[in-house]
XYZ file of C-alpha atoms in Angstrom:
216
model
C 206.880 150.156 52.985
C 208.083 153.957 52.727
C 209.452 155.211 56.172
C 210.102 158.576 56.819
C 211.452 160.510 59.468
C 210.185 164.022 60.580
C 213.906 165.391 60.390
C 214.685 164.238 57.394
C 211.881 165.688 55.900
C 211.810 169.613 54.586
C 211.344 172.024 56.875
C 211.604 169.766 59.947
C 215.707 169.323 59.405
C 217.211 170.321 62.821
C 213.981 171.414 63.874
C 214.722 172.029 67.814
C 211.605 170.361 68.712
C 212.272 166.937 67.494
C 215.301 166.779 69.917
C 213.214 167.953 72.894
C 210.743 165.167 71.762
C 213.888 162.633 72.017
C 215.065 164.081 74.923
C 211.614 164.067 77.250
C 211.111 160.224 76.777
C 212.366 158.177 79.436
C 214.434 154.700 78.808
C 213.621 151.920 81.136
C 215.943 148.775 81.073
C 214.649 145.270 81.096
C 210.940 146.308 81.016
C 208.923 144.137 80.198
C 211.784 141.597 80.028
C 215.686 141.298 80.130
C 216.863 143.209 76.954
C 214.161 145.239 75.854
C 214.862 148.998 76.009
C 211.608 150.355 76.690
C 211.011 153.452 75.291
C 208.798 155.081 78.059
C 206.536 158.384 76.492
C 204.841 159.190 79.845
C 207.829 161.572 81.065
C 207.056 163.172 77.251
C 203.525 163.848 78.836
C 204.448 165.255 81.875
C 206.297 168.316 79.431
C 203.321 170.342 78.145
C 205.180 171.694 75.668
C 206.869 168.723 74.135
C 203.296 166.908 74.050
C 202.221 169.966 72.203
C 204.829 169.950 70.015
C 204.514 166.130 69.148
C 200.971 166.830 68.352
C 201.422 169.584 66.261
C 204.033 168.486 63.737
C 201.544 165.186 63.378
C 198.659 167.464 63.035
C 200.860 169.890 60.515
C 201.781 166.795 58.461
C 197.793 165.655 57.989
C 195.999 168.232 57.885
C 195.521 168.950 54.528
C 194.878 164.656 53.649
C 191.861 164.575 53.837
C 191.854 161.639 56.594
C 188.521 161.278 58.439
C 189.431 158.063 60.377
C 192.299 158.828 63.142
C 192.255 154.927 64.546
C 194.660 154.878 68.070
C 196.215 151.768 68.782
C 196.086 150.455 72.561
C 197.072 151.912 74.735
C 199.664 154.467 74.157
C 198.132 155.536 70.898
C 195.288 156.814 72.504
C 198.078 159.399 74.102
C 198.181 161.257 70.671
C 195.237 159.787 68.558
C 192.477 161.795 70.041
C 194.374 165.457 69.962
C 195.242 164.652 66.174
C 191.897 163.800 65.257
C 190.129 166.667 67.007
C 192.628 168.763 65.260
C 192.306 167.827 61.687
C 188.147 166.953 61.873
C 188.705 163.873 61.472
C 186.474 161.058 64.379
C 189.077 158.911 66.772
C 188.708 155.135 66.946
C 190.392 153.249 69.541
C 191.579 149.483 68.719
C 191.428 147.884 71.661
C 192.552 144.982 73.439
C 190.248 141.962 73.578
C 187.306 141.996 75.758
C 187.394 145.898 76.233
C 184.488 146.893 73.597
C 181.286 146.111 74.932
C 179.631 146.160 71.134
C 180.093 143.800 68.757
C 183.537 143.294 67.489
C 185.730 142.327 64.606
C 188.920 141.069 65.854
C 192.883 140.723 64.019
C 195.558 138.871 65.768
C 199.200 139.927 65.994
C 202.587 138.590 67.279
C 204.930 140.574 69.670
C 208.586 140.672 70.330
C 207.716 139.048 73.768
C 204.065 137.508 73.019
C 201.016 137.583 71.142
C 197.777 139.820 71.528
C 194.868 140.981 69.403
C 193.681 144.357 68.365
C 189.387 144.450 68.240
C 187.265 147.600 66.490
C 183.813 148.009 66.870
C 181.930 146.753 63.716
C 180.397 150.332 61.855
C 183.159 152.595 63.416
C 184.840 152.934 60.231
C 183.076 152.594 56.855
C 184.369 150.874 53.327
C 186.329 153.971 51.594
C 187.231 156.143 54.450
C 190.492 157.427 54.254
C 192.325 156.510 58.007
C 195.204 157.458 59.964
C 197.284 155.002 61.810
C 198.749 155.935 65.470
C 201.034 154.384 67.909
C 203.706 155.361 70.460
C 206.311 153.113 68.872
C 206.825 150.437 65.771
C 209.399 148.018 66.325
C 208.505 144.565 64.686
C 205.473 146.431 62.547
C 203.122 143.433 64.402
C 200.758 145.741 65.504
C 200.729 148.430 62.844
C 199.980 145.746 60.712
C 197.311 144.124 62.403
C 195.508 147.406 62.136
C 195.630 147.979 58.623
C 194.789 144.637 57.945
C 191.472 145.230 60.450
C 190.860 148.402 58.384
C 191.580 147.778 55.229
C 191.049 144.094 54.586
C 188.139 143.305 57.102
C 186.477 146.992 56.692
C 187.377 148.150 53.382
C 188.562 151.627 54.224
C 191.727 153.525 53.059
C 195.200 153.936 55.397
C 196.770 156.814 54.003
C 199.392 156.309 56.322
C 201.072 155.457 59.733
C 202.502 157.409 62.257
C 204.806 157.000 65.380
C 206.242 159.136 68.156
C 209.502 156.643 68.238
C 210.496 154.149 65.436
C 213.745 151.953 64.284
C 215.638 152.868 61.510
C 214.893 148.948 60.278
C 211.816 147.412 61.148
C 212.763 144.174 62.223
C 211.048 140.769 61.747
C 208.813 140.592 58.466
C 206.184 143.087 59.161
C 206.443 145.619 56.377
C 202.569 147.184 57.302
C 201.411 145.376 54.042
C 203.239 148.695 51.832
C 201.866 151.809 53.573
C 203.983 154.064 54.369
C 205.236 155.323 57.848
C 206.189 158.362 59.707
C 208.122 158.713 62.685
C 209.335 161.893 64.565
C 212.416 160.314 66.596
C 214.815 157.414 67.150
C 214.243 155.061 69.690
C 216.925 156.380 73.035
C 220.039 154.136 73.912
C 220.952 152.003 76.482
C 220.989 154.982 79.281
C 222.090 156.719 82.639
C 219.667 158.468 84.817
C 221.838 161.305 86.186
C 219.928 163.660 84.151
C 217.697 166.344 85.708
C 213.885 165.192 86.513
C 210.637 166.407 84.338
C 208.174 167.611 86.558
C 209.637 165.203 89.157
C 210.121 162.024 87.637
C 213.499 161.096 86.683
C 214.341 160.825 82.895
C 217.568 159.117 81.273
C 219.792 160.489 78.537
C 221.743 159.013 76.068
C 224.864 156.779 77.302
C 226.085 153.749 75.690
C 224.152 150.997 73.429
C 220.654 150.808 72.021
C 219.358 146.932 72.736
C 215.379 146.656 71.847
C 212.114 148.145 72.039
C 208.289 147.522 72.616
């Protein structure tokens, strides 16, 4: 698996929006359990600009790939999927979780850091040899980045060019390594936090403070 990293890519280095990006998402401690850090993207939402600007440098990076499959991950990955795909002409497929789809299904489970669940696609969404895009909030295992290729590309035939994330660990851990496709994230999940910083459009956000434990 190649990762990559929007600022340590040309032309992105020190790019000013990266670290608004960072700085817009909100930490929440011990959500959904003790120890996970979770890496909250709605305050990123609430900042037109930054949710711009996160969909722009994704839309910048594919434009030109000829992807024509953008398939959004439940639930966050909706979020971003949709504006990406719309962008680049490419049609949005949402991977949902089971039960949601009322047509007939094909189905991929996956393990979490703090469970299991299952990813479903509507059979004839995507077709053998389309070339797809990958999206999610975060990767932090790989579990469910993984189940997604493996719904696309072993169980539908189609191409993932790639995958792409708002936040993402330097190391994946676990053993996920999203079967060898590569991966593209714009920003570091945020430490272990304060919230003394100033509100986004009323809702409190957290800066950076002392230890990074976990994330979703």
């Amino acid at each position: 698996m190649e990762k990559m990293f929007a600022g340590d890519q040309n032309g992105l280095q020190g790019d000013p929006r990266l670290k608004a990006i960072s700085e817009a998402i909100r930490v929440v401690p011990h959500f959904p359990k003790p120890g996970i850090m979770f890496q909250d993207i709605t305050t990123l939402l609430l900042d037109h600009k930054c949710f711009k600007d996160t969909v722009d440098i994704f839309v910048d990076r594919y434009r030109d790939m000829a992807i024509s499959v953008v398939a959004g991950v439940e639930a966050r990955g909706f979020m971003f999927g949709p504006s990406v795909a719309l962008a680049i002409g490419a049609k949005f497929v949402p991977l949902r979780k089971p039960r949601k789809l009322p047509g007939e299904v094909i189905s991929e489970a996956y393990v979490l850091e703090y469970g299991t669940d299952c990813l479903e696609m509507h059979v004839g969404a995507v077709q053998p040899g389309e070339r797809a895009l990958v999206i999610d909030d975060l990767v932090a295992t790989g579990g469910t980045l993984s189940a997604a290729i493996r719904l696309l590309v072993e169980r539908v035939g189609a191409e993932v060019v790639e995958c792409a994330c708002v936040v993402g660990l330097r190391e994946v851990k676990g053993q996920h390594r999203l079967n060898g496709k590569p991966l593209y994230i714009l920003v570091e999940p945020r430490q272990q936090t304060n919230c003394s910083a100033p509100s986004v459009n009323g809702v409190e956000t957290c800066r950076r403070d002392d230890v990074y434990l976990s994330a979703t």
